[in-house]
One Martini backbone bead per residue (centre of mass of N, CA, C, O) as a GRO file, in nm:
protein
  293
    1MET     BB    1   8.335  10.873  -5.902
    2GLU     BB    2   8.383  10.531  -5.855
    3LEU     BB    3   8.320  10.215  -5.761
    4ARG     BB    4   8.616  10.132  -5.717
    5HIS     BB    5   8.683  10.338  -5.502
    6LEU     BB    6   8.492  10.212  -5.287
    7LYS     BB    7   8.614   9.930  -5.280
    8TYR     BB    8   8.897  10.016  -5.199
    9PHE     BB    9   8.826  10.160  -4.941
   10LEU     BB   10   8.698   9.916  -4.790
   11ALA     BB   11   8.948   9.739  -4.790
   12VAL     BB   12   9.123   9.930  -4.619
   13ALA     BB   13   8.922   9.964  -4.380
   14GLU     BB   14   8.933   9.659  -4.302
   15GLU     BB   15   9.259   9.619  -4.287
   16LEU     BB   16   9.455   9.860  -4.229
   17ASN     BB   17   9.618   9.766  -4.505
   18PHE     BB   18   9.761   9.795  -4.812
   19THR     BB   19   9.878   9.516  -4.865
   20LYS     BB   20   9.627   9.343  -4.792
   21ALA     BB   21   9.428   9.492  -4.980
   22SER     BB   22   9.576   9.431  -5.249
   23GLU     BB   23   9.551   9.124  -5.224
   24LYS     BB   24   9.241   9.115  -5.210
   25LEU     BB   25   9.221   9.278  -5.502
   26HIS     BB   26   9.450   9.198  -5.706
   27ILE     BB   27   9.666   9.430  -5.657
   28SER     BB   28   9.879   9.667  -5.641
   29GLN     BB   29   9.974   9.913  -5.424
   30PRO     BB   30  10.011  10.180  -5.589
   31PRO     BB   31   9.726  10.194  -5.726
   32LEU     BB   32   9.572  10.200  -5.458
   33SER     BB   33   9.689  10.460  -5.348
   34ARG     BB   34   9.593  10.640  -5.584
   35GLN     BB   35   9.288  10.594  -5.548
   36ILE     BB   36   9.270  10.716  -5.261
   37ILE     BB   37   9.377  10.993  -5.334
   38GLU     BB   38   9.159  11.063  -5.540
   39LEU     BB   39   8.925  11.044  -5.340
   40GLU     BB   40   9.023  11.263  -5.142
   41GLU     BB   41   9.034  11.492  -5.351
   42GLU     BB   42   8.732  11.485  -5.426
   43LEU     BB   43   8.635  11.521  -5.118
   44GLN     BB   44   8.823  11.695  -4.944
   45ALA     BB   45   8.933  11.440  -4.761
   46LYS     BB   46   9.059  11.272  -4.496
   47LEU     BB   47   9.056  10.909  -4.441
   48PHE     BB   48   9.364  10.862  -4.362
   49ILE     BB   49   9.612  10.754  -4.134
   50ARG     BB   50   9.962  10.763  -4.212
   51ASN     BB   51  10.224  10.531  -4.125
   52ASN     BB   52  10.470  10.304  -4.051
   53LYS     BB   53  10.274  10.134  -3.846
   54LYS     BB   54   9.982  10.260  -3.942
   55VAL     BB   55   9.623  10.251  -4.018
   56GLU     BB   56   9.371  10.509  -4.007
   57LEU     BB   57   9.072  10.642  -3.942
   58THR     BB   58   8.906  10.900  -3.974
   59GLU     BB   59   8.622  11.059  -3.906
   60ALA     BB   60   8.552  11.083  -4.203
   61GLY     BB   61   8.611  10.783  -4.268
   62LYS     BB   62   8.397  10.658  -4.081
   63TYR     BB   63   8.156  10.786  -4.217
   64PHE     BB   64   8.212  10.687  -4.506
   65GLU     BB   65   8.199  10.387  -4.445
   66LYS     BB   66   7.906  10.372  -4.354
   67GLU     BB   67   7.780  10.481  -4.620
   68VAL     BB   68   7.905  10.276  -4.819
   69ARG     BB   69   7.783  10.024  -4.696
   70GLU     BB   70   7.490  10.108  -4.755
   71ILE     BB   71   7.519  10.119  -5.056
   72PHE     BB   72   7.589   9.814  -5.096
   73GLN     BB   73   7.337   9.705  -4.963
   74ASN     BB   74   7.139   9.842  -5.158
   75MET     BB   75   7.251   9.714  -5.415
   76GLU     BB   76   7.183   9.425  -5.340
   77ARG     BB   77   6.880   9.470  -5.310
   78ILE     BB   78   6.835   9.581  -5.596
   79ASN     BB   79   6.938   9.336  -5.751
   80LEU     BB   80   6.733   9.132  -5.638
   81LYS     BB   81   6.478   9.288  -5.718
   82THR     BB   82   6.538   9.303  -6.021
   83LYS     BB   83   6.545   8.999  -6.066
   84LYS     BB   84   6.258   8.946  -5.969
   85ILE     BB   85   6.115   9.129  -6.172
   86ALA     BB   86   6.231   9.001  -6.431
   87GLU     BB   87   6.087   8.722  -6.376
   88ASN     BB   88   5.777   8.884  -6.345
   89VAL     BB   89   5.696   9.134  -6.523
   90SER     BB   90   5.526   8.955  -6.760
   91GLY     BB   91   5.341   8.826  -6.571
   92GLU     BB   92   5.074   8.580  -6.500
   93PHE     BB   93   4.828   8.524  -6.236
   94ARG     BB   94   4.586   8.263  -6.194
   95ILE     BB   95   4.281   8.266  -5.997
   96ALA     BB   96   4.062   8.025  -5.864
   97TYR     BB   97   3.715   8.017  -5.731
   98ILE     BB   98   3.470   7.959  -5.522
   99SER     BB   99   3.181   8.116  -5.401
  100SER     BB  100   3.211   7.991  -5.091
  101ILE     BB  101   3.443   8.184  -5.062
  102TYR     BB  102   3.558   8.421  -4.881
  103SER     BB  103   3.657   8.724  -5.009
  104SER     BB  104   3.871   8.822  -4.798
  105VAL     BB  105   4.077   8.599  -4.850
  106ILE     BB  106   4.139   8.678  -5.142
  107SER     BB  107   4.227   8.966  -5.085
  108ASP     BB  108   4.465   8.892  -4.897
  109LEU     BB  109   4.620   8.730  -5.105
  110ILE     BB  110   4.668   8.956  -5.312
  111LYS     BB  111   4.817   9.148  -5.124
  112HIS     BB  112   5.049   8.957  -5.063
  113LEU     BB  113   5.147   8.913  -5.358
  114LYS     BB  114   5.181   9.214  -5.440
  115SER     BB  115   5.410   9.274  -5.233
  116GLN     BB  116   5.610   9.059  -5.371
  117PHE     BB  117   5.470   9.103  -5.685
  118PRO     BB  118   5.422   9.406  -5.832
  119TYR     BB  119   5.451   9.305  -6.162
  120VAL     BB  120   5.213   9.124  -6.137
  121ASN     BB  121   4.928   8.987  -6.298
  122PHE     BB  122   4.634   8.949  -6.126
  123LYS     BB  123   4.379   8.694  -6.162
  124LEU     BB  124   4.022   8.647  -6.126
  125PHE     BB  125   3.808   8.345  -6.081
  126GLU     BB  126   3.465   8.244  -6.074
  127ILE     BB  127   3.455   7.890  -6.052
  128SER     BB  128   3.411   7.579  -6.085
  129THR     BB  129   3.551   7.288  -6.013
  130THR     BB  130   3.544   7.152  -6.292
  131LYS     BB  131   3.668   7.398  -6.449
  132GLN     BB  132   3.930   7.418  -6.289
  133ILE     BB  133   4.055   7.149  -6.362
  134THR     BB  134   4.065   7.201  -6.665
  135ALA     BB  135   4.227   7.468  -6.655
  136LEU     BB  136   4.480   7.347  -6.516
  137GLU     BB  137   4.544   7.129  -6.730
  138GLN     BB  138   4.558   7.373  -6.964
  139GLY     BB  139   4.698   7.640  -6.832
  140LYS     BB  140   4.474   7.879  -6.741
  141ILE     BB  141   4.577   7.824  -6.450
  142GLU     BB  142   4.764   7.820  -6.130
  143LEU     BB  143   4.515   7.841  -5.918
  144GLY     BB  144   4.293   7.662  -5.691
  145ILE     BB  145   3.958   7.666  -5.531
  146ILE     BB  146   3.798   7.379  -5.396
  147ARG     BB  147   3.584   7.096  -5.409
  148SER     BB  148   3.609   6.800  -5.339
  149PRO     BB  149   3.715   6.593  -5.566
  150VAL     BB  150   4.026   6.483  -5.735
  151LYS     BB  151   4.088   6.340  -6.077
  152SER     BB  152   4.431   6.399  -6.137
  153PRO     BB  153   4.765   6.353  -6.244
  154LYS     BB  154   4.832   6.683  -6.274
  155ILE     BB  155   4.732   6.731  -5.970
  156LYS     BB  156   4.774   6.918  -5.677
  157THR     BB  157   4.649   6.842  -5.346
  158GLN     BB  158   4.541   7.066  -5.071
  159LEU     BB  159   4.423   7.088  -4.770
  160TRP     BB  160   4.253   7.342  -4.605
  161PHE     BB  161   3.940   7.262  -4.529
  162GLN     BB  162   3.660   7.167  -4.339
  163ASP     BB  163   3.309   7.144  -4.420
  164GLY     BB  164   2.999   7.202  -4.344
  165PHE     BB  165   2.639   7.233  -4.281
  166SER     BB  166   2.359   7.462  -4.364
  167VAL     BB  167   2.068   7.605  -4.306
  168VAL     BB  168   1.889   7.844  -4.506
  169TYR     BB  169   1.677   8.128  -4.403
  170ASN     BB  170   1.383   8.309  -4.363
  171LYS     BB  171   1.275   8.443  -4.071
  172ALA     BB  172   0.986   8.555  -4.170
  173LEU     BB  173   0.895   8.255  -4.305
  174ILE     BB  174   1.063   8.074  -4.098
  175GLN     BB  175   1.006   7.836  -3.830
  176ILE     BB  176   1.318   7.769  -3.670
  177ASN     BB  177   1.539   7.636  -3.391
  178SER     BB  178   1.637   7.338  -3.487
  179GLU     BB  179   1.755   7.041  -3.611
  180LYS     BB  180   1.494   6.863  -3.534
  181GLU     BB  181   1.315   7.045  -3.754
  182ILE     BB  182   1.403   6.970  -4.048
  183PRO     BB  183   1.171   6.769  -4.142
  184ASN     BB  184   0.959   7.016  -4.171
  185LEU     BB  185   1.089   7.101  -4.471
  186LYS     BB  186   0.957   6.908  -4.694
  187ASP     BB  187   0.749   7.148  -4.818
  188GLU     BB  188   0.968   7.311  -4.915
  189THR     BB  189   1.146   7.516  -5.107
  190PHE     BB  190   1.439   7.490  -5.316
  191VAL     BB  191   1.782   7.603  -5.338
  192PHE     BB  192   2.020   7.508  -5.588
  193PHE     BB  193   2.256   7.368  -5.743
  194ASN     BB  194   2.352   7.287  -6.036
  195LYS     BB  195   2.424   6.977  -6.153
  196ASP     BB  196   2.624   7.055  -6.390
  197TYR     BB  197   2.803   7.254  -6.220
  198ALA     BB  198   2.774   7.068  -5.925
  199PRO     BB  199   2.747   6.744  -5.887
  200HIS     BB  200   2.864   6.665  -5.608
  201TYR     BB  201   2.716   6.881  -5.442
  202HIS     BB  202   2.431   6.798  -5.523
  203GLU     BB  203   2.444   6.512  -5.398
  204VAL     BB  204   2.495   6.600  -5.106
  205LEU     BB  205   2.228   6.752  -5.066
  206LEU     BB  206   2.046   6.506  -5.111
  207GLU     BB  207   2.169   6.337  -4.879
  208LEU     BB  208   2.087   6.526  -4.652
  209CYS     BB  209   1.781   6.511  -4.692
  210ALA     BB  210   1.761   6.202  -4.660
  211PHE     BB  211   1.853   6.196  -4.362
  212TYR     BB  212   1.573   6.374  -4.290
  213GLY     BB  213   1.333   6.230  -4.481
  214PHE     BB  214   1.368   6.383  -4.775
  215MET     BB  215   1.271   6.535  -5.083
  216PRO     BB  216   1.352   6.797  -5.254
  217LYS     BB  217   1.204   7.098  -5.379
  218ILE     BB  218   1.330   7.207  -5.676
  219ILE     BB  219   1.289   7.534  -5.816
  220HIS     BB  220   1.577   7.663  -5.779
  221GLU     BB  221   1.873   7.769  -5.960
  222ALA     BB  222   2.234   7.807  -5.906
  223ASN     BB  223   2.599   7.923  -5.956
  224ASN     BB  224   2.582   8.091  -5.673
  225ILE     BB  225   2.594   8.141  -5.341
  226ASN     BB  226   2.492   8.436  -5.328
  227SER     BB  227   2.236   8.383  -5.494
  228ILE     BB  228   2.108   8.182  -5.304
  229VAL     BB  229   2.089   8.367  -5.056
  230GLN     BB  230   1.920   8.585  -5.199
  231LEU     BB  231   1.676   8.406  -5.265
  232VAL     BB  232   1.612   8.346  -4.972
  233LYS     BB  233   1.572   8.641  -4.883
  234ASN     BB  234   1.333   8.674  -5.113
  235GLY     BB  235   1.144   8.404  -5.067
  236LEU     BB  236   1.223   8.136  -5.276
  237GLY     BB  237   1.351   7.975  -5.028
  238ILE     BB  238   1.565   7.719  -4.939
  239SER     BB  239   1.886   7.596  -4.801
  240ILE     BB  240   2.213   7.441  -4.848
  241VAL     BB  241   2.518   7.531  -4.693
  242PRO     BB  242   2.809   7.616  -4.611
  243SER     BB  243   2.920   7.704  -4.297
  244ASN     BB  244   3.112   7.931  -4.385
  245ILE     BB  245   2.883   8.127  -4.458
  246SER     BB  246   2.757   8.168  -4.172
  247LYS     BB  247   3.021   8.295  -4.042
  248ASN     BB  248   3.005   8.551  -4.276
  249ASN     BB  249   2.693   8.606  -4.211
  250HIS     BB  250   2.500   8.913  -4.085
  251ASP     BB  251   2.213   8.888  -4.172
  252PRO     BB  252   1.910   8.943  -4.002
  253GLU     BB  253   1.718   8.782  -4.222
  254ILE     BB  254   1.916   8.543  -4.173
  255GLY     BB  255   1.927   8.189  -4.121
  256PHE     BB  256   2.106   7.931  -3.928
  257ILE     BB  257   2.152   7.562  -3.938
  258GLU     BB  258   2.341   7.325  -3.820
  259LEU     BB  259   2.453   7.001  -3.937
  260LYS     BB  260   2.555   6.770  -3.689
  261LYS     BB  261   2.444   6.472  -3.723
  262VAL     BB  262   2.572   6.463  -3.989
  263ASN     BB  263   2.854   6.288  -4.152
  264LEU     BB  264   2.922   6.562  -4.342
  265ARG     BB  265   3.186   6.664  -4.559
  266THR     BB  266   3.386   6.925  -4.708
  267ASP     BB  267   3.660   6.972  -4.917
  268VAL     BB  268   3.891   7.232  -4.911
  269SER     BB  269   4.107   7.303  -5.187
  270ILE     BB  270   4.433   7.320  -5.323
  271ILE     BB  271   4.532   7.377  -5.664
  272THR     BB  272   4.802   7.242  -5.863
  273SER     BB  273   5.058   7.189  -6.052
  274LYS     BB  274   5.304   6.943  -6.054
  275GLU     BB  275   5.502   7.140  -6.241
  276ASP     BB  276   5.473   7.369  -6.024
  277ASP     BB  277   5.763   7.578  -5.879
  278SER     BB  278   5.689   7.855  -5.819
  279GLU     BB  279   5.712   8.127  -5.613
  280ILE     BB  280   5.417   8.218  -5.623
  281THR     BB  281   5.277   7.954  -5.554
  282GLN     BB  282   5.418   7.907  -5.284
  283SER     BB  283   5.319   8.168  -5.150
  284ALA     BB  284   5.015   8.114  -5.170
  285VAL     BB  285   5.006   7.846  -5.014
  286GLU     BB  286   5.149   7.946  -4.753
  287PHE     BB  287   4.929   8.156  -4.685
  288LEU     BB  288   4.678   7.959  -4.663
  289LEU     BB  289   4.749   7.712  -4.476
  290PRO     BB  290   4.764   7.863  -4.193
  291GLN     BB  291   4.434   7.920  -4.249
  292ARG     BB  292   4.318   7.696  -4.120
  293ARG     BB  293   3.987   7.594  -3.983
   0.00000   0.00000   0.00000
């Protein structure tokens, strides 16, 4: 049995007329009739009832038509899937993100992309905003999640969500109950991001402290938000972190106080190359944007 036998069978089953089916297939009627007879002989089953007035499917023919249609539908799906895999089979898609983005969101993104593009090798990098911008400009990553601003003519920026700020402290060492007590922290030691690692973010933190009337005593620096929170938990100081962290941290030893009085927000954005219109990039961005917070 060959594929053409099935195509010819479906044409006759659809038209229930050998003349119309042969015209549709662009072949003459005698060869079409022979192909159907060959198919019936191979199956050892009568597929059509033929007489001078009409052509009808037998019960066996009706069943065979249903199954053959499913075969062709599956073939179309397989062809599309194969084409999709072929386009991405040797591909690599690199995603960078800042440490203050909750890891479960990144995990969900990878699961989503992997289900759509199972043969693509997805790589994750936790790196600073500044390095992400450079990496994207140089084609070393395909997508980044950063804290704005971005000043690059090569990069497309889309706002994901705006984040506020919260003080984070060790509950056993610091007694503070509300935002109005923030000025009392002027003598505490602070853990901040390194200025060279995240210059804009470092400046924002200094501006926040200035709003509450003091200059922070920065004793420890780190380049990872989780490291900062861990240092606070270990009693090495307090810090100011994005409020997004407080919403996803349920450690009973750690306390957070959101800074609502100061009108400072940080934009968390998705960055891609302006020249990138790949299906993977579009899928990643579309997955993240509905999850604006």
